[in-house]
mmCIF file of C-alpha atoms in Angstrom:
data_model
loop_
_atom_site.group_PDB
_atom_site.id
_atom_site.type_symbol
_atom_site.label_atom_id
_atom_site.label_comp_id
_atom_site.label_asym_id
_atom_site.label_seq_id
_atom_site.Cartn_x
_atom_site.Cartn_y
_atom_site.Cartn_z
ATOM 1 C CA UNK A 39 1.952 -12.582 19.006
ATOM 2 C CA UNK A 40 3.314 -10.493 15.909
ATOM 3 C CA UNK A 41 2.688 -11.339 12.700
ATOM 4 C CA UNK A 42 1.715 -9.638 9.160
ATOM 5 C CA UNK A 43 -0.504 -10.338 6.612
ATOM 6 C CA UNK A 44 -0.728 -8.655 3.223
ATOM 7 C CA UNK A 45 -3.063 -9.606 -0.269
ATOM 8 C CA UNK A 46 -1.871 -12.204 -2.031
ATOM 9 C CA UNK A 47 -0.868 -11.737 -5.137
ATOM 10 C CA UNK A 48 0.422 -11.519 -8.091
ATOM 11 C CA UNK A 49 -0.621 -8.606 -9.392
ATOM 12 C CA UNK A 50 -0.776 -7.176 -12.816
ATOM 13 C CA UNK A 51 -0.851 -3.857 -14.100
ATOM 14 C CA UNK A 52 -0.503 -1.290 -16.522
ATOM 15 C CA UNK A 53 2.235 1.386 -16.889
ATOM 16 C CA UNK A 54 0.672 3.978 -15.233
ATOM 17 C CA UNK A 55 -1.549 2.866 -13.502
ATOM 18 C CA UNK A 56 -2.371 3.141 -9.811
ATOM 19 C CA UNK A 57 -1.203 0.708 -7.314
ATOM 20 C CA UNK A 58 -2.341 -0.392 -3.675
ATOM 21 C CA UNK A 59 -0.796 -3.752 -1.952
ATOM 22 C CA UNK A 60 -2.684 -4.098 1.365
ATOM 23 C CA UNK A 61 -0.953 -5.096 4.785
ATOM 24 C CA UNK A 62 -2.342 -5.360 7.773
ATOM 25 C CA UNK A 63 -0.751 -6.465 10.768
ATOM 26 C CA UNK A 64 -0.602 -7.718 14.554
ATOM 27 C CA UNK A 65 1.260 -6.787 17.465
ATOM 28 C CA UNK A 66 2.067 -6.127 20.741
ATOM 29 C CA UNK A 67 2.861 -2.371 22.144
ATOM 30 C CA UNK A 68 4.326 -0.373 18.974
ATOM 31 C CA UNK A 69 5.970 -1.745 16.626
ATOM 32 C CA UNK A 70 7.845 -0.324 13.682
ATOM 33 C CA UNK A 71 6.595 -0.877 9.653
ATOM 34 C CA UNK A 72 8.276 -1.520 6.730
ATOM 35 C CA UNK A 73 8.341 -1.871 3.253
ATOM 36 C CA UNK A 74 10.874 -4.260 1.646
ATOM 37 C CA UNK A 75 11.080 -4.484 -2.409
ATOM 38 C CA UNK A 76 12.855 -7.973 -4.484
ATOM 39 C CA UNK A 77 13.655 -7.243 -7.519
ATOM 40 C CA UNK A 78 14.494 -10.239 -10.023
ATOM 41 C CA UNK A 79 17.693 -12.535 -8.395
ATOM 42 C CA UNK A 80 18.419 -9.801 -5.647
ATOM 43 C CA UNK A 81 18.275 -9.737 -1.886
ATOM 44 C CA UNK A 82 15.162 -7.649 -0.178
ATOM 45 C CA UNK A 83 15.897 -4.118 0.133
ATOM 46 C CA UNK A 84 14.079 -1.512 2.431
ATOM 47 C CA UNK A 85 11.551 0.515 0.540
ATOM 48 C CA UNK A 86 9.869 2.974 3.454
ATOM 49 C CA UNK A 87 9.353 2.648 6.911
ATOM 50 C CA UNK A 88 7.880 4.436 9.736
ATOM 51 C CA UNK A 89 8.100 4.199 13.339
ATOM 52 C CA UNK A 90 5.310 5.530 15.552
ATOM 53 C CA UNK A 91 1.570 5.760 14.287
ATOM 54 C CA UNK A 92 -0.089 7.886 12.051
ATOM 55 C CA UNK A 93 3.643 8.617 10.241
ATOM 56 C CA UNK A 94 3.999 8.071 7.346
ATOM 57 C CA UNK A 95 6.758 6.369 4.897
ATOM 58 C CA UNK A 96 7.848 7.642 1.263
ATOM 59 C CA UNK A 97 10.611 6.813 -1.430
ATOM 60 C CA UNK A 98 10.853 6.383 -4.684
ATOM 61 C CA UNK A 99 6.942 7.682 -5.080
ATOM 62 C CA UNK A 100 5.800 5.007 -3.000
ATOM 63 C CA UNK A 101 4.120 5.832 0.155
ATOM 64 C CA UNK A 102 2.801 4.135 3.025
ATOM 65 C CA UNK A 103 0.865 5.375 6.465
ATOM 66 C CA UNK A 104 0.630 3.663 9.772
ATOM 67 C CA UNK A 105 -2.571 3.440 10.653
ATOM 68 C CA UNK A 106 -3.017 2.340 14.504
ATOM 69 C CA UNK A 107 -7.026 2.163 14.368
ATOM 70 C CA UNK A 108 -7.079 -0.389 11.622
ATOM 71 C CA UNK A 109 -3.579 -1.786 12.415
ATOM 72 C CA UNK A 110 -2.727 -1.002 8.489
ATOM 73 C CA UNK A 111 0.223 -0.407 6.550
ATOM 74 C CA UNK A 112 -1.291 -0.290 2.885
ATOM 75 C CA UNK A 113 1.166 0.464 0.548
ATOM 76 C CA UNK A 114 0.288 2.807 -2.706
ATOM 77 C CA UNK A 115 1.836 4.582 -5.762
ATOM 78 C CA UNK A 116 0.233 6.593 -8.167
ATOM 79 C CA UNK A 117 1.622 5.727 -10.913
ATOM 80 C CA UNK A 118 3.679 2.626 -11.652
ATOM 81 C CA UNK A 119 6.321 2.340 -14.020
ATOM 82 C CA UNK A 120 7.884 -1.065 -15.751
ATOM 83 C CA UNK A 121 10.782 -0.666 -13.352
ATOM 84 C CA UNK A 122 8.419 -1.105 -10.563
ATOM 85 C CA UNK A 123 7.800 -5.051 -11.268
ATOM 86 C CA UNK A 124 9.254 -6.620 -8.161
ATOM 87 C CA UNK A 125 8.163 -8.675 -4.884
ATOM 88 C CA UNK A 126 6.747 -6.575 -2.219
ATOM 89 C CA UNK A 127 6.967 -7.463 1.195
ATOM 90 C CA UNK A 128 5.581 -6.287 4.211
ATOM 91 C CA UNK A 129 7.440 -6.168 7.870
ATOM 92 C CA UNK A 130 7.223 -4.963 11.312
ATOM 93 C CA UNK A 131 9.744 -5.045 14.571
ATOM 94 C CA UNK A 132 8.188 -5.226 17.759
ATOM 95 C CA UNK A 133 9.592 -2.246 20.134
ATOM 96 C CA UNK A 134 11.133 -5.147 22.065
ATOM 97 C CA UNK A 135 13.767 -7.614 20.850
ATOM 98 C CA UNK A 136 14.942 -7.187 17.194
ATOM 99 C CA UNK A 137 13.281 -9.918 15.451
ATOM 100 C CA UNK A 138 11.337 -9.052 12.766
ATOM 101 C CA UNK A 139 8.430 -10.712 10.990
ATOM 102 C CA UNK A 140 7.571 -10.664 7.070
ATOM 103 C CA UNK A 141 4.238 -11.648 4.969
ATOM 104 C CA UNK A 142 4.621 -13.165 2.323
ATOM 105 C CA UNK A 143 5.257 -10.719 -0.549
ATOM 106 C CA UNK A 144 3.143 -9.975 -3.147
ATOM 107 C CA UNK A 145 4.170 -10.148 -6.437
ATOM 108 C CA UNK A 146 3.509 -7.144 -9.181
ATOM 109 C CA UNK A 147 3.999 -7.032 -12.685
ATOM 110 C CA UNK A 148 3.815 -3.724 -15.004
ATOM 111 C CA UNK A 149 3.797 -3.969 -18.286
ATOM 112 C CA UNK A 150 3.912 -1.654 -20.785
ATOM 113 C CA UNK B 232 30.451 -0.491 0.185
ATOM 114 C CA UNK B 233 30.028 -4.398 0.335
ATOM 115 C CA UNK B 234 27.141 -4.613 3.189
ATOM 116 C CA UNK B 235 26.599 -8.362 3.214
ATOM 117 C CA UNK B 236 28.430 -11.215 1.152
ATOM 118 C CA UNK B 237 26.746 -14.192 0.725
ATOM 119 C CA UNK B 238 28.560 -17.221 -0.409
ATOM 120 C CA UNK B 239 28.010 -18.766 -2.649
ATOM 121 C CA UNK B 240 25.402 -18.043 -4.691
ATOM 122 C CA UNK B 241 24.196 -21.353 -6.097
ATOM 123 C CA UNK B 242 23.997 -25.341 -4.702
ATOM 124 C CA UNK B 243 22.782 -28.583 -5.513
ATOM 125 C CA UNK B 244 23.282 -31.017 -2.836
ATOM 126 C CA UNK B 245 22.334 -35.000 -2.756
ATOM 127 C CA UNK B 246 20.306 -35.548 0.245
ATOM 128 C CA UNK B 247 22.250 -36.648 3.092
ATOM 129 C CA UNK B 248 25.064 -34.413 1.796
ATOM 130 C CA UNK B 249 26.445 -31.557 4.212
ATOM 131 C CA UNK B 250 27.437 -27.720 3.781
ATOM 132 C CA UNK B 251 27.897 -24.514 5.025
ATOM 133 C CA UNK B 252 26.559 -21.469 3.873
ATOM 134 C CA UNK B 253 28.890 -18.725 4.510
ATOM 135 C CA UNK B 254 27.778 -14.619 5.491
ATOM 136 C CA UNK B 255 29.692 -11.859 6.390
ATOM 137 C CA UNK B 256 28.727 -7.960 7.026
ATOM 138 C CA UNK B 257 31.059 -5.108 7.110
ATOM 139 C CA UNK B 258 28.611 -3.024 8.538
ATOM 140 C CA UNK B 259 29.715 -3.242 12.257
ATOM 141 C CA UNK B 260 26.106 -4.725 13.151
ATOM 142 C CA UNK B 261 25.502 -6.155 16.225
ATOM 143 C CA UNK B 262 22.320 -8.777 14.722
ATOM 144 C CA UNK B 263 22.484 -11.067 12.250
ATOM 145 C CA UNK B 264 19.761 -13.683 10.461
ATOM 146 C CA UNK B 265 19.138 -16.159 8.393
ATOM 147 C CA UNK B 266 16.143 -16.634 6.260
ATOM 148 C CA UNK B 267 14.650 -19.076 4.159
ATOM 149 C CA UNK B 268 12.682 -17.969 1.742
ATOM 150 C CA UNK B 269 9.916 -20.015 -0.006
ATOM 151 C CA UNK B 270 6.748 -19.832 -2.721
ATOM 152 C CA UNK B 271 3.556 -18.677 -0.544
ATOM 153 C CA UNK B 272 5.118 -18.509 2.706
ATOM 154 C CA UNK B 273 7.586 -15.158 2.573
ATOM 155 C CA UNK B 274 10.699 -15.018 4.630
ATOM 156 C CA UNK B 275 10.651 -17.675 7.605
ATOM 157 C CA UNK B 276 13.698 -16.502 10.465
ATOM 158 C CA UNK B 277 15.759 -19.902 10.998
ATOM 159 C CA UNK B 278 18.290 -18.674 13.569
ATOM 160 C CA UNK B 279 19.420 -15.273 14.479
ATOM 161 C CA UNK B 280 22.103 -13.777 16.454
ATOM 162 C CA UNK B 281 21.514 -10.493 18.396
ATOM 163 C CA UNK B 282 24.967 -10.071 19.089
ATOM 164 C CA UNK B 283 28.409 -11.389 19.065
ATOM 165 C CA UNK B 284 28.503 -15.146 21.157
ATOM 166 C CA UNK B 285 24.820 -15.554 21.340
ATOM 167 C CA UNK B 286 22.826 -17.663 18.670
ATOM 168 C CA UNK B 287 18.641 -18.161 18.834
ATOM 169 C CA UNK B 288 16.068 -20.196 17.020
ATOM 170 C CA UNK B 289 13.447 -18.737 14.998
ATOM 171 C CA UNK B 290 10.502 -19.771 13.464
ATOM 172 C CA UNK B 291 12.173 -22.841 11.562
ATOM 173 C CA UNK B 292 15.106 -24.241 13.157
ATOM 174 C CA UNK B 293 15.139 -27.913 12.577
ATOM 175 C CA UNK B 294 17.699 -29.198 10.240
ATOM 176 C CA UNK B 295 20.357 -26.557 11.068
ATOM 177 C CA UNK B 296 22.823 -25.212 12.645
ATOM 178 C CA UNK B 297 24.043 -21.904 12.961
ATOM 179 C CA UNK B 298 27.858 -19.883 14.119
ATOM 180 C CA UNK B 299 28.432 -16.916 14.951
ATOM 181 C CA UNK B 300 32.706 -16.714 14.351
ATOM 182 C CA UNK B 301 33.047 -13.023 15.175
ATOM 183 C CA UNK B 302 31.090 -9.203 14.955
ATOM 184 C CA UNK B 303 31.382 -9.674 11.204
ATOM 185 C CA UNK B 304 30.655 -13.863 10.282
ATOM 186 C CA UNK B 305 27.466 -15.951 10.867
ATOM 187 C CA UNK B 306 27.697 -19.030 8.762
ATOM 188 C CA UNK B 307 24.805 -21.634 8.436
ATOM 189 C CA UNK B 308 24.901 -24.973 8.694
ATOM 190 C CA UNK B 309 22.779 -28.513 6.874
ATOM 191 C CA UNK B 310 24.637 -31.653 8.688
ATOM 192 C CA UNK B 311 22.345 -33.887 6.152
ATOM 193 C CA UNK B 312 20.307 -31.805 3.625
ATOM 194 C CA UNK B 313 16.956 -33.373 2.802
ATOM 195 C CA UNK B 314 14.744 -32.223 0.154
ATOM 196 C CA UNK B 315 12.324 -30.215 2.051
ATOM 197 C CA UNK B 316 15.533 -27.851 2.753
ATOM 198 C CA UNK B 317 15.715 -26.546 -1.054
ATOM 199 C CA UNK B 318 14.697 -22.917 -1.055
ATOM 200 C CA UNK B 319 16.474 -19.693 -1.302
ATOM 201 C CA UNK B 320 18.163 -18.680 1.866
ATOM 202 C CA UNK B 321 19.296 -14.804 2.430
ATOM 203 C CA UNK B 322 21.616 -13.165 4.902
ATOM 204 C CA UNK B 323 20.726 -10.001 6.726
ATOM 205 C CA UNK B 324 22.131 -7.786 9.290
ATOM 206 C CA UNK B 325 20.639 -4.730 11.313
ATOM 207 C CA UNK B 326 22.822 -2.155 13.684
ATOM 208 C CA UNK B 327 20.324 -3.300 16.875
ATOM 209 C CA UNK B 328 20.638 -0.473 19.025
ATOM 210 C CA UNK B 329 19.432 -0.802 22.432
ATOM 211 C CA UNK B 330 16.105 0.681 22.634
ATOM 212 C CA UNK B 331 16.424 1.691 18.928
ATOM 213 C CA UNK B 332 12.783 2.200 17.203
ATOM 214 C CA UNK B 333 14.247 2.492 13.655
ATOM 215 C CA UNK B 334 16.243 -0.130 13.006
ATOM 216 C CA UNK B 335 15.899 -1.905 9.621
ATOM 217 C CA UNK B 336 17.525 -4.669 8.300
ATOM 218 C CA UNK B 337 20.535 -5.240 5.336
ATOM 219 C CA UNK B 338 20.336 -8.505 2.688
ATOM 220 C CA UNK B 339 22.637 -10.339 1.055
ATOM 221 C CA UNK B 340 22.313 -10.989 -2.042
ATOM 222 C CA UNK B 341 20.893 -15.017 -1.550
ATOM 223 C CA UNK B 342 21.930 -18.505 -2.041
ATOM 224 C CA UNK B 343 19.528 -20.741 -4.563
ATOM 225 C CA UNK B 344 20.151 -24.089 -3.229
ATOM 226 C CA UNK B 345 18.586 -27.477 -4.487
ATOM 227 C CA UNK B 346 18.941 -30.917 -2.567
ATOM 228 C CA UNK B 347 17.723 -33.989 -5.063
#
């Protein structure tokens, strides 16, 4: 089946600092990745994505690479700013159908 | 640029009580969702539609109902709301292409809702 699975959180951190939210995931043939960022009382938004392995998603400073071997989507910045304090959640679509299937967000904080 | 309208934004229901939650896209998209979304367990897929006249169930059905009134409208359904339905329930839309490898998926903006 598909599914994803990414570190729980929350997580806290200072301005500045350097931040990795882990995702790893299962699936059938190749899927597609994603990225999805909640901030406070808003709807999920896409952050990066990338389609085929070894690519690899960026916006915003974020960045993300598909890893096939480990079946990995980590996500990383290298420097976080307040403005970065949101839910993060991980997502893939299969290459067949068009459902698609979310963990279940991690939560960072950056404070000043 | 609306993308997708979620109405409305806030609810408290007594249990037993009935409503609709209303979503609209002006996007064109062919697929449309609805989510519930809940502390420790992410975004669960209730019912989708991949196109115009055709409704599924996903992960979490029961409880529900779902219609899909045209290309643009997919409005969501409690016939008797019962306390394990209060969460925060989003919209989305995505173009589904056929054999697109891209495709990604547009939110609304949520509806809090509380049954007592």
């Amino acid at each position: 089946g598909n599914s994803v699975t990414q570190m729980e959180g929350p997580v806290t951190l200072s301005e500045e600092a350097f931040l990795t939210i882990n995702c790893t995931y299962t699936a059938t043939g190749y899927p597609s990745l994603f990225w999805y960022v909640q901030y406070p009382g808003e709807g999920l938004q896409l952050l990066l994505k990338a389609t085929k392995a070894d690519d690899k998603g960026s916006n915003k400073g974020f960045e993300a690479t598909y890893r096939k071997e480990t079946t990995s989507f980590h996500l990383e910045k290298g420097s976080v700013q307040v403005s970065d304090s949101a839910v993060y959640f991980c997502a893939l679509t299969p290459n067949t159908g068009n459902q698609f299937y979310f963990g279940t967000g991690t939560s960072l904080t950056v404070i000043p | 640029n609306a993308g997708v309208t979620q109405t409305p934004k806030f609810q408290v229901l007594k249990t037993g009580q009935s409503m609709t939650l209303q979503c609209a896209q002006d996007m064109n998209h062919n697929s449309m969702y609805w989510y519930r979304q809940d502390p420790g367990m992410g975004l669960r897929l209730i019912y989708y539609s991949a196109s115009e006249g055709t409704t599924d169930k996903g992960e979490v059905p029961n409880g529900y109902n779902v219609s899909r009134l045209n290309k643009r409208e997919f409005s969501l359904r409690l016939e008797s709301a019962a306390p394990s339905q209060t969460s925060v329930y989003f919209c989305a839309s995505s173009e589904a292409r056929l054999r697109a490898t891209n495709e990604k998926l547009f939110f609304g903006s949520g509806t809090q809702l509380s049954v007592l």
